[in-house]
CSV table of C-alpha atoms in Angstrom, one decimal:
chain,number,residue,atom,x,y,z
A,1,MET,CA,200.3,87.4,3.4
A,2,LEU,CA,196.8,88.5,4.1
A,3,ASN,CA,195.9,92.1,3.6
A,4,ASN,CA,199.2,93.0,1.9
A,5,SER,CA,197.8,94.7,-1.2
A,6,LEU,CA,199.1,91.8,-3.3
A,7,SER,CA,198.0,92.0,-7.0
A,8,GLY,CA,198.2,90.0,-10.1
A,9,ASN,CA,197.5,86.3,-10.6
A,10,ILE,CA,198.3,83.4,-8.3
A,11,PRO,CA,201.2,81.6,-9.9
A,12,SER,CA,200.6,78.0,-10.8
A,13,GLU,CA,203.9,77.1,-9.3
A,14,ILE,CA,202.3,77.3,-5.9
A,15,GLY,CA,201.4,73.7,-6.5
A,16,ASN,CA,205.0,72.8,-6.0
A,17,LEU,CA,204.9,73.6,-2.3
A,18,SER,CA,204.0,70.1,-1.4
A,19,SER,CA,204.7,70.5,2.3
A,20,LEU,CA,202.5,73.6,2.7
A,21,GLN,CA,200.0,73.3,5.5
A,22,GLU,CA,198.5,76.8,5.8
A,23,LEU,CA,198.0,79.5,3.2
A,24,TYR,CA,196.5,82.9,3.9
A,25,ILE,CA,196.4,85.3,1.0
A,26,ASP,CA,193.0,86.7,1.6
A,27,LYS,CA,192.1,90.5,1.7
A,28,ASN,CA,194.4,91.3,-1.3
A,29,GLN,CA,193.9,92.4,-4.9
A,30,LEU,CA,194.5,89.1,-6.5
A,31,ALA,CA,192.8,88.5,-9.9
A,32,GLY,CA,192.6,85.8,-12.5
A,33,SER,CA,191.6,82.2,-12.1
A,34,ILE,CA,192.6,79.8,-9.2
A,35,PRO,CA,195.4,77.4,-10.5
A,36,SER,CA,194.3,73.8,-10.7
A,37,THR,CA,197.8,72.9,-9.2
A,38,PHE,CA,196.3,73.6,-5.8
A,39,GLY,CA,195.2,70.0,-6.0
A,40,ASN,CA,198.9,68.9,-5.5
A,41,LEU,CA,198.9,70.3,-1.9
A,42,LYS,CA,198.1,67.1,-0.2
A,43,HIS,CA,199.1,68.4,3.3
A,44,LEU,CA,197.3,71.8,3.1
A,45,ARG,CA,194.9,72.2,6.0
A,46,LEU,CA,193.9,75.8,5.9
A,47,LEU,CA,193.3,77.8,2.6
A,48,TYR,CA,192.0,81.4,2.7
A,49,LEU,CA,191.7,83.1,-0.7
A,50,SER,CA,188.7,85.2,0.3
A,51,THR,CA,188.2,89.0,-0.4
A,52,ASN,CA,190.1,89.2,-3.6
A,53,SER,CA,189.0,89.6,-7.3
A,54,LEU,CA,189.5,86.0,-8.3
A,55,SER,CA,187.4,84.8,-11.3
A,56,GLY,CA,186.6,81.6,-13.2
A,57,SER,CA,185.5,78.4,-11.6
A,58,ILE,CA,186.5,76.5,-8.5
A,59,PRO,CA,188.9,73.9,-9.8
A,60,SER,CA,187.6,70.3,-9.4
A,61,GLU,CA,191.2,69.5,-8.3
A,62,PHE,CA,190.4,71.0,-5.0
A,63,GLY,CA,188.9,67.7,-4.2
A,64,HIS,CA,192.4,66.2,-4.0
A,65,MET,CA,193.4,68.3,-1.0
A,66,GLU,CA,192.0,65.7,1.4
A,67,SER,CA,193.8,67.2,4.5
A,68,LEU,CA,191.9,70.5,4.2
A,69,THR,CA,189.9,71.5,7.2
A,70,GLU,CA,189.1,75.1,6.3
A,71,LEU,CA,188.3,76.5,2.9
A,72,ALA,CA,187.4,80.2,2.4
A,73,LEU,CA,186.8,81.5,-1.1
A,74,PHE,CA,184.1,84.1,-0.2
A,75,LYS,CA,183.9,87.7,-1.7
A,76,ASN,CA,185.4,87.0,-5.1
A,77,ASN,CA,184.0,86.8,-8.6
A,78,LEU,CA,184.0,83.1,-8.9
A,79,SER,CA,181.5,81.6,-11.2
A,80,GLY,CA,180.3,78.2,-12.5
A,81,PHE,CA,179.2,75.1,-10.5
A,82,ILE,CA,180.3,74.1,-7.1
A,83,PRO,CA,182.5,71.1,-7.9
A,84,PRO,CA,181.1,67.8,-6.5
A,85,SER,CA,184.7,66.8,-5.8
A,86,LEU,CA,184.5,69.1,-2.7
A,87,GLY,CA,182.6,66.2,-1.2
A,88,ASN,CA,185.9,64.3,-0.9
A,89,LEU,CA,187.2,66.8,1.7
A,90,THR,CA,185.8,64.8,4.6
A,91,ASP,CA,187.9,66.6,7.2
A,92,LEU,CA,186.4,70.0,6.3
A,93,THR,CA,184.9,71.9,9.1
A,94,ILE,CA,184.5,75.3,7.4
A,95,LEU,CA,183.4,75.9,3.9
A,96,GLN,CA,182.7,79.6,2.9
A,97,LEU,CA,181.8,80.3,-0.7
A,98,TYR,CA,179.4,83.3,-0.2
A,99,GLU,CA,179.4,86.5,-2.2
A,100,ASN,CA,180.5,85.0,-5.6
A,101,LYS,CA,178.6,84.3,-8.8
A,102,LEU,CA,178.3,80.6,-8.4
A,103,PHE,CA,175.3,78.9,-10.1
A,104,GLY,CA,173.6,75.6,-10.5
A,105,PRO,CA,172.5,73.2,-7.9
A,106,ILE,CA,174.2,72.4,-4.6
A,107,PRO,CA,176.0,69.1,-5.1
A,108,GLU,CA,174.6,66.1,-3.3
A,109,GLU,CA,178.2,65.2,-2.4
A,110,LEU,CA,178.5,68.1,0.1
A,111,GLY,CA,176.4,65.8,2.4
A,112,ASN,CA,179.6,63.7,2.8
A,113,LEU,CA,181.2,66.5,4.9
A,114,LYS,CA,180.0,65.1,8.2
A,115,LEU,CA,182.4,67.2,10.2
A,116,LEU,CA,181.2,70.5,8.7
A,117,VAL,CA,180.5,73.2,11.3
A,118,PHE,CA,180.1,76.3,9.1
A,119,LEU,CA,178.6,76.1,5.7
A,120,GLU,CA,178.1,79.5,4.0
A,121,LEU,CA,176.8,79.6,0.4
A,122,SER,CA,174.9,82.9,0.5
A,123,GLN,CA,174.7,85.6,-2.1
A,124,ASN,CA,175.3,83.5,-5.2
A,125,GLN,CA,173.0,82.3,-8.0
A,126,LEU,CA,172.5,78.8,-6.8
A,127,ASN,CA,169.2,77.0,-7.8
A,128,GLY,CA,167.4,73.8,-7.2
A,129,SER,CA,166.6,72.3,-3.8
A,130,ILE,CA,168.6,71.6,-0.7
A,131,PRO,CA,170.1,68.1,-1.2
A,132,SER,CA,168.6,65.4,1.0
A,133,SER,CA,172.1,64.4,1.9
A,134,PHE,CA,172.3,67.5,4.1
A,135,ALA,CA,170.6,65.3,6.7
A,136,ASN,CA,174.1,63.9,7.4
A,137,LEU,CA,175.5,67.3,8.4
A,138,SER,CA,174.6,66.8,12.1
A,139,ASN,CA,177.6,68.9,13.3
A,140,LEU,CA,176.5,72.1,11.5
A,141,GLU,CA,176.3,75.1,13.8
A,142,THR,CA,175.7,77.7,11.0
A,143,LEU,CA,174.0,77.3,7.6
A,144,PHE,CA,173.8,80.3,5.4
A,145,LEU,CA,171.9,79.9,2.1
A,146,ARG,CA,170.4,83.4,1.8
A,147,ASP,CA,170.0,85.4,-1.4
A,148,ASN,CA,170.1,82.6,-4.0
A,149,GLN,CA,167.4,81.1,-6.3
A,150,LEU,CA,166.9,77.9,-4.2
A,151,SER,CA,163.5,76.3,-4.2
A,152,GLY,CA,161.6,73.3,-3.0
A,153,PRO,CA,161.0,72.2,0.6
A,154,ILE,CA,163.5,72.3,3.4
A,155,PRO,CA,164.6,68.8,4.5
A,156,GLN,CA,162.8,68.3,7.8
A,157,GLU,CA,166.0,66.6,9.1
A,158,ILE,CA,167.6,70.1,9.4
A,159,GLY,CA,165.4,70.6,12.4
A,160,ASN,CA,167.3,67.8,14.1
A,161,PHE,CA,170.6,69.5,14.1
A,162,MET,CA,171.4,69.7,17.8
A,163,LYS,CA,174.2,72.2,17.5
A,164,MET,CA,172.5,74.7,15.1
A,165,TRP,CA,172.5,78.3,16.4
A,166,MET,CA,172.3,80.3,13.1
A,167,LEU,CA,170.1,79.4,10.1
A,168,GLU,CA,169.6,81.8,7.2
A,169,LEU,CA,167.3,80.8,4.4
A,170,ASP,CA,166.0,84.2,3.4
A,171,GLU,CA,165.5,85.6,-0.1
A,172,ASN,CA,165.0,82.4,-2.0
A,173,GLN,CA,162.0,80.6,-3.4
A,174,PHE,CA,161.6,77.8,-0.8
A,175,THR,CA,158.2,76.2,-0.4
A,176,GLY,CA,156.4,73.9,2.1
A,177,GLN,CA,156.7,74.1,5.8
A,178,LEU,CA,159.4,75.2,8.1
A,179,PRO,CA,161.3,72.4,9.8
A,180,GLN,CA,159.2,71.4,12.8
A,181,ASN,CA,162.0,70.7,15.2
A,182,ILE,CA,164.0,73.7,14.4
A,183,CYS,CA,165.1,74.4,18.0
A,184,LYS,CA,165.5,70.8,19.1
A,185,GLY,CA,169.0,71.4,20.4
A,186,GLY,CA,167.9,74.5,22.3
A,187,LYS,CA,170.7,76.6,20.9
A,188,LEU,CA,169.1,78.4,17.9
A,189,GLU,CA,169.7,82.2,18.2
A,190,TYR,CA,169.2,83.5,14.6
A,191,PHE,CA,166.4,82.1,12.5
A,192,ILE,CA,166.1,84.0,9.2
A,193,ALA,CA,163.7,82.7,6.6
A,194,ASN,CA,162.0,85.9,5.2
A,195,ASP,CA,161.1,86.4,1.5
A,196,ASN,CA,160.2,82.9,0.6
A,197,HIS,CA,157.0,81.0,-0.1
A,198,PHE,CA,156.8,79.0,3.2
A,199,ARG,CA,153.3,78.0,4.2
A,200,GLY,CA,151.6,76.5,7.2
A,201,PRO,CA,152.2,76.8,10.9
A,202,ILE,CA,155.1,78.0,12.9
A,203,PRO,CA,157.3,75.1,14.2
A,204,LYS,CA,155.8,74.0,17.5
A,205,ASP,CA,159.1,74.0,19.4
A,206,LEU,CA,159.7,77.7,18.5
A,207,LYS,CA,157.4,78.7,21.3
A,208,ASN,CA,159.8,77.4,23.9
A,209,CYS,CA,163.0,78.3,22.1
A,210,SER,CA,164.4,80.6,24.8
A,211,SER,CA,167.8,81.0,23.0
A,212,LEU,CA,166.3,83.1,20.2
A,213,LYS,CA,167.8,86.5,19.5
A,214,ARG,CA,166.7,87.4,16.0
A,215,VAL,CA,163.8,86.0,14.0
A,216,ARG,CA,162.7,87.2,10.5
A,217,LEU,CA,159.8,85.3,8.9
A,218,GLU,CA,158.2,88.2,7.0
A,219,ARG,CA,156.9,88.0,3.4
A,220,ASN,CA,155.8,84.3,3.5
A,221,ARG,CA,152.4,82.6,3.8
A,222,LEU,CA,152.7,81.4,7.3
A,223,THR,CA,149.6,81.0,9.4
A,224,GLY,CA,148.7,80.5,13.1
A,225,ASN,CA,147.4,82.2,16.2
A,226,ILE,CA,149.9,84.8,17.1
A,227,SER,CA,148.8,84.8,20.7
A,228,GLU,CA,149.4,81.0,21.1
A,229,ASP,CA,152.3,80.1,18.8
A,230,PHE,CA,154.9,82.4,20.3
A,231,GLY,CA,156.3,82.4,23.8
A,232,VAL,CA,158.5,84.5,26.1
A,233,TYR,CA,162.1,84.9,24.8
A,234,PRO,CA,164.4,86.5,27.3
A,235,SER,CA,167.2,87.1,24.7
A,236,LEU,CA,165.1,88.1,21.8
A,237,GLU,CA,166.1,91.5,20.2
A,238,PHE,CA,164.3,91.5,16.9
A,239,ILE,CA,161.3,89.7,15.4
A,240,SER,CA,159.5,90.4,12.1
A,241,LEU,CA,156.4,88.5,11.3
A,242,SER,CA,154.9,91.0,8.8
A,243,ASP,CA,153.2,90.0,5.5
A,244,ASN,CA,151.9,86.6,6.5
A,245,ASP,CA,148.5,85.2,7.5
A,246,PHE,CA,148.8,85.3,11.3
A,247,TYR,CA,145.6,85.9,13.2
A,248,GLY,CA,144.6,86.3,16.8
A,249,GLU,CA,145.4,89.1,19.3
A,250,ILE,CA,148.7,90.6,20.3
A,251,SER,CA,149.7,89.0,23.6
A,252,PRO,CA,150.8,91.1,26.5
A,253,GLN,CA,153.6,88.6,26.9
A,254,TRP,CA,155.7,90.4,24.3
A,255,ALA,CA,156.3,92.9,27.1
A,256,LEU,CA,158.2,90.2,29.0
A,257,CYS,CA,160.8,89.9,26.3
A,258,ASN,CA,163.2,92.2,28.1
A,259,ASN,CA,165.7,92.7,25.3
A,260,LEU,CA,163.2,93.1,22.4
A,261,SER,CA,163.9,96.4,20.6
A,262,ASN,CA,162.1,95.7,17.3
A,263,LEU,CA,158.6,94.1,16.9
A,264,GLN,CA,157.0,94.0,13.4
A,265,ILE,CA,153.7,92.3,12.8
A,266,ALA,CA,152.4,94.4,9.9
A,267,ARG,CA,150.0,93.2,7.2
A,268,ASN,CA,148.5,90.2,8.9
A,269,ASN,CA,145.0,89.5,10.2
A,270,ILE,CA,145.6,90.5,13.8
A,271,THR,CA,142.5,91.6,15.8
A,272,GLY,CA,141.8,93.0,19.2
A,273,ARG,CA,143.4,95.9,21.0
A,274,ILE,CA,147.0,97.0,21.5
A,275,PRO,CA,148.0,95.7,24.9
A,276,PRO,CA,148.9,98.6,27.3
A,277,GLU,CA,151.6,96.3,28.7
A,278,LEU,CA,153.7,97.0,25.7
A,279,GLY,CA,154.4,100.3,27.3
A,280,ASN,CA,156.6,98.5,29.8
A,281,SER,CA,159.0,97.5,27.0
A,282,THR,CA,161.1,100.6,27.4
A,283,GLN,CA,163.9,99.2,25.3
A,284,PHE,CA,161.6,99.2,22.2
A,285,GLN,CA,163.1,101.1,19.2
A,286,ALA,CA,160.6,100.2,16.5
A,287,LEU,CA,157.0,99.0,16.6
A,288,ASP,CA,155.0,98.2,13.4
A,289,LEU,CA,151.5,96.9,13.8
A,290,SER,CA,150.2,98.4,10.6
A,291,SER,CA,147.5,97.0,8.2
A,292,ASN,CA,145.7,94.7,10.6
A,293,HIS,CA,142.3,94.9,12.2
A,294,LEU,CA,143.2,96.5,15.6
A,295,VAL,CA,140.5,98.4,17.4
A,296,GLY,CA,140.2,100.6,20.5
A,297,GLU,CA,142.3,103.5,21.5
A,298,ILE,CA,146.1,104.0,21.3
A,299,PRO,CA,147.2,103.2,24.9
A,300,LYS,CA,148.7,106.1,26.6
A,301,GLU,CA,151.2,103.6,28.1
A,302,LEU,CA,152.9,103.5,24.8
A,303,THR,CA,154.2,107.0,25.4
A,304,LYS,CA,156.6,105.5,28.0
A,305,LEU,CA,158.6,104.0,25.1
A,306,THR,CA,161.0,106.9,25.2
A,307,SER,CA,163.6,105.0,23.1
A,308,LEU,CA,161.2,104.5,20.2
A,309,THR,CA,162.3,105.8,16.8
A,310,ARG,CA,159.6,104.3,14.6
A,311,LEU,CA,155.9,103.8,15.4
A,312,ILE,CA,153.6,102.6,12.6
A,313,LEU,CA,150.0,101.9,13.5
A,314,SER,CA,148.4,102.8,10.1
A,315,GLY,CA,145.7,100.9,8.3
A,316,ASN,CA,143.8,99.7,11.4
A,317,GLN,CA,140.5,100.6,13.0
A,318,LEU,CA,141.9,102.5,16.0
A,319,SER,CA,139.6,105.2,17.5
A,320,GLY,CA,139.8,108.0,20.1
A,321,GLY,CA,142.4,110.6,20.1
A,322,ILE,CA,146.2,110.7,20.1
A,323,PRO,CA,147.4,110.5,23.8
A,324,MET,CA,148.3,114.0,25.1
A,325,GLU,CA,151.6,112.4,26.4
A,326,VAL,CA,152.7,111.9,22.8
A,327,GLY,CA,155.4,114.5,23.3
A,328,SER,CA,157.3,112.0,25.5
A,329,PHE,CA,158.4,110.3,22.3
A,330,SER,CA,161.6,112.3,22.4
A,331,GLN,CA,163.6,110.0,20.1
A,332,LEU,CA,160.8,109.3,17.6
A,333,GLU,CA,161.7,109.9,13.9
A,334,TYR,CA,158.9,108.2,12.1
A,335,LEU,CA,155.2,108.3,13.1
A,336,ASP,CA,152.4,106.9,10.9
A,337,LEU,CA,148.9,106.8,12.3
A,338,SER,CA,147.1,107.1,8.9
A,339,ALA,CA,144.0,105.3,7.8
A,340,ASN,CA,142.4,104.7,11.1
A,341,ARG,CA,139.3,106.2,12.8
A,342,LEU,CA,141.2,108.5,15.1
A,343,SER,CA,139.3,111.7,16.0
A,344,GLN,CA,139.4,114.8,18.3
A,345,SER,CA,142.0,117.5,17.9
A,346,ILE,CA,145.7,117.0,17.1
A,347,PRO,CA,147.4,117.5,20.5
A,348,LYS,CA,149.7,120.5,20.9
A,349,THR,CA,152.3,118.2,22.5
A,350,ILE,CA,153.0,116.8,19.0
A,351,GLY,CA,155.4,119.7,18.6
A,352,ASP,CA,157.6,118.2,21.3
A,353,MET,CA,158.8,115.3,19.1
A,354,LEU,CA,161.7,117.3,17.9
A,355,LYS,CA,163.5,114.5,16.1
A,356,LEU,CA,160.5,113.6,13.9
A,357,HIS,CA,161.3,113.3,10.1
A,358,TYR,CA,158.0,111.8,9.0
A,359,LEU,CA,154.5,112.4,10.3
A,360,ASN,CA,151.4,110.9,8.7
A,361,LEU,CA,148.0,111.5,10.3
A,362,SER,CA,146.0,111.3,7.1
A,363,SER,CA,142.7,109.5,6.5
A,364,ASN,CA,141.3,109.9,10.0
A,365,ASN,CA,138.7,112.2,11.6
A,366,PHE,CA,140.8,114.8,13.3
A,367,SER,CA,139.0,118.1,13.8
A,368,LEU,CA,139.6,121.7,14.8
A,369,GLY,CA,142.8,123.4,13.7
A,370,ILE,CA,146.3,122.5,13.0
A,371,PRO,CA,148.2,123.3,16.3
A,372,PRO,CA,150.8,126.0,15.7
A,373,GLN,CA,153.2,124.0,17.8
A,374,ILE,CA,153.7,121.8,14.7
A,375,GLY,CA,156.2,124.5,13.6
A,376,LYS,CA,158.6,123.2,16.2
A,377,LEU,CA,159.2,120.0,14.1
A,378,VAL,CA,162.1,121.6,12.3
A,379,GLN,CA,163.5,118.2,11.1
A,380,VAL,CA,160.3,116.9,9.5
A,381,ASN,CA,160.5,116.5,5.8
A,382,GLU,CA,157.2,114.8,5.1
A,383,LEU,CA,153.9,115.9,6.7
A,384,ASP,CA,150.6,114.5,5.7
A,385,LEU,CA,147.4,115.7,7.4
A,386,SER,CA,145.1,115.1,4.4
A,387,HIS,CA,141.6,113.6,4.4
A,388,ASN,CA,140.5,114.8,7.9
A,389,VAL,CA,138.0,117.4,9.0
A,390,LEU,CA,140.6,120.0,10.0
A,391,SER,CA,139.5,123.6,9.9
A,392,GLY,CA,140.8,127.2,10.4
A,393,ASP,CA,143.9,128.8,9.0
A,394,ILE,CA,147.0,126.9,8.0
A,395,PRO,CA,149.4,128.1,10.8
A,396,THR,CA,152.2,130.4,9.5
A,397,GLN,CA,154.6,128.5,11.8
A,398,ILE,CA,154.8,125.9,9.1
A,399,GLN,CA,157.3,128.3,7.4
A,400,SER,CA,159.7,127.3,10.2
A,401,LEU,CA,159.9,123.8,8.8
A,402,GLN,CA,163.1,124.3,6.7
A,403,SER,CA,163.6,120.6,6.1
A,404,LEU,CA,160.1,120.0,4.7
A,405,SER,CA,159.9,118.5,1.2
A,406,THR,CA,156.2,117.4,1.1
A,407,LEU,CA,153.2,118.8,2.9
A,408,ASN,CA,149.7,117.4,2.1
A,409,LEU,CA,146.8,119.2,3.6
A,410,SER,CA,144.2,118.2,1.0
A,411,TYR,CA,140.6,117.3,1.7
A,412,ASN,CA,140.1,119.3,4.8
A,413,ASN,CA,138.3,122.6,5.6
A,414,LEU,CA,141.4,124.7,5.9
A,415,SER,CA,141.9,128.3,4.7
A,416,ALA,CA,145.2,129.8,3.8
A,417,ALA,CA,146.4,133.0,5.5
A,418,SER,CA,149.4,134.9,4.0
A,419,PRO,CA,151.7,133.7,2.6
A,420,PHE,CA,149.5,130.7,1.7
A,421,SER,CA,147.1,133.0,-0.2
A,422,MET,CA,144.9,130.9,-2.5
A,423,ASN,CA,141.7,131.8,-4.1
A,424,SER,CA,138.8,129.5,-4.9
A,425,GLU,CA,140.4,128.6,-8.2
A,426,ALA,CA,143.6,127.4,-6.6
A,427,CYS,CA,145.6,125.0,-6.4
A,428,SER,CA,147.0,121.6,-7.1
A,429,MET,CA,150.6,122.4,-6.1
A,430,LEU,CA,152.1,125.4,-4.2
A,431,THR,CA,155.8,125.8,-4.5
A,432,LEU,CA,157.4,128.0,-1.9
A,433,ARG,CA,160.8,129.3,-1.2
A,434,ILE,CA,161.7,129.9,2.5
A,435,MET,CA,165.2,130.7,3.6
A,436,SER,CA,166.7,129.2,0.4
A,437,CYS,CA,164.9,125.9,0.9
A,438,ARG,CA,162.6,124.8,-1.9
A,439,VAL,CA,159.5,123.2,-0.4
A,440,GLN,CA,156.7,121.5,-2.2
A,441,PHE,CA,153.3,121.8,-0.6
A,442,LEU,CA,151.0,119.2,-2.1
A,443,ILE,CA,147.6,120.8,-1.3
A,444,PHE,CA,145.6,118.7,-3.7
A,445,ARG,CA,142.1,119.8,-4.4
A,446,HIS,CA,140.6,119.7,-7.9
A,447,PHE,CA,141.9,123.0,-9.1
A,448,LYS,CA,144.5,124.4,-11.3
A,449,MET,CA,148.2,124.8,-10.3
A,450,LEU,CA,149.3,128.0,-8.6
A,451,GLN,CA,153.0,128.7,-7.9
A,452,TYR,CA,153.9,131.1,-5.1
A,453,LYS,CA,157.5,132.0,-4.6
A,454,HIS,CA,158.8,134.0,-1.6
């Protein structure tokens, strides 16, 4: 009866079906509370009530269904506590309660479910700590606790689960250290622990965890030498280490992660140069090394990353010019090189990045004029060249940028040819109409506002 557009309440008489073994009424439009008479179904093995509009609490009588092996109540409007009586369901292998409105602590009794393989409690309002009894759940393969209000340290025993391949702890208030043997079984593929208050070093065995595919540890307080604590991961596709306290230099070994498409190490204390070897990672789609202490030039080898859509190197101490080969970024949509020490002229080839939506070169030392080829960036909607030493006329080709919503050219030595006519008393904002598109040019100086409409 799944996905049959059933509506209304579940009748309490369902509890009279004493021989029932499997019940699938998920993906319907059922509402109201779950009848407590489910507790009479002593032979029920599989119960799927997920993806409905059921409300109220989970009946404590569920604990009487001792033959149950799979229980799925996810994607409803269930509220209240998780009943401790679920700990009686010792044959349970799958328990899915995610995307409800459940609150309160996770019952210690869930640690009795020693056969549990999938435990998914994400996206509720659960609080308190992970019960120490979870150390008994040695058969767990997936544990999803994301997006709750859970706190306290993670039981270190979780790191001993030999079968674990997916662990999601993100968007909680966990503290302490990450489990030190997190990849003991050698099967961990997804390790998601971002947006918590974890401190201390990366688990030692993570360096040799070759099974990893996706790692998210951003927005914690983790520390360690980034060039020593991470290894080569042949299956890794995504890793975010941003907003922590990592130090050291970026290792060229990241280029040996042949499936890595997204590398984010922003807002740490990373030093040294950008390794040219990263240019060999032609599968890269996003690279964010912003707000660190990187020095040296932008390696021209990076321009070999022709699949790159996002490149963010802002807030470092990079010097030299933008590589002339920058036009090779044929798929690039977002480029931020602001707040560095870049100099020389803006290369004409910048106009070849035809898919660019966002370009920020502000707060550098770029000189000479704005290349007229910038008018080829017809998809760009934000363009910031402020706080440089650019000179000459604002190129009229900017009028071709029909998608443009914000242009900041302030704090340069530019002059405005028609139709950007400004006198010495102008202007804090210039509003222009070009081909029915209303464009705001934020040309901040310290003058009064002038409006120009065409």
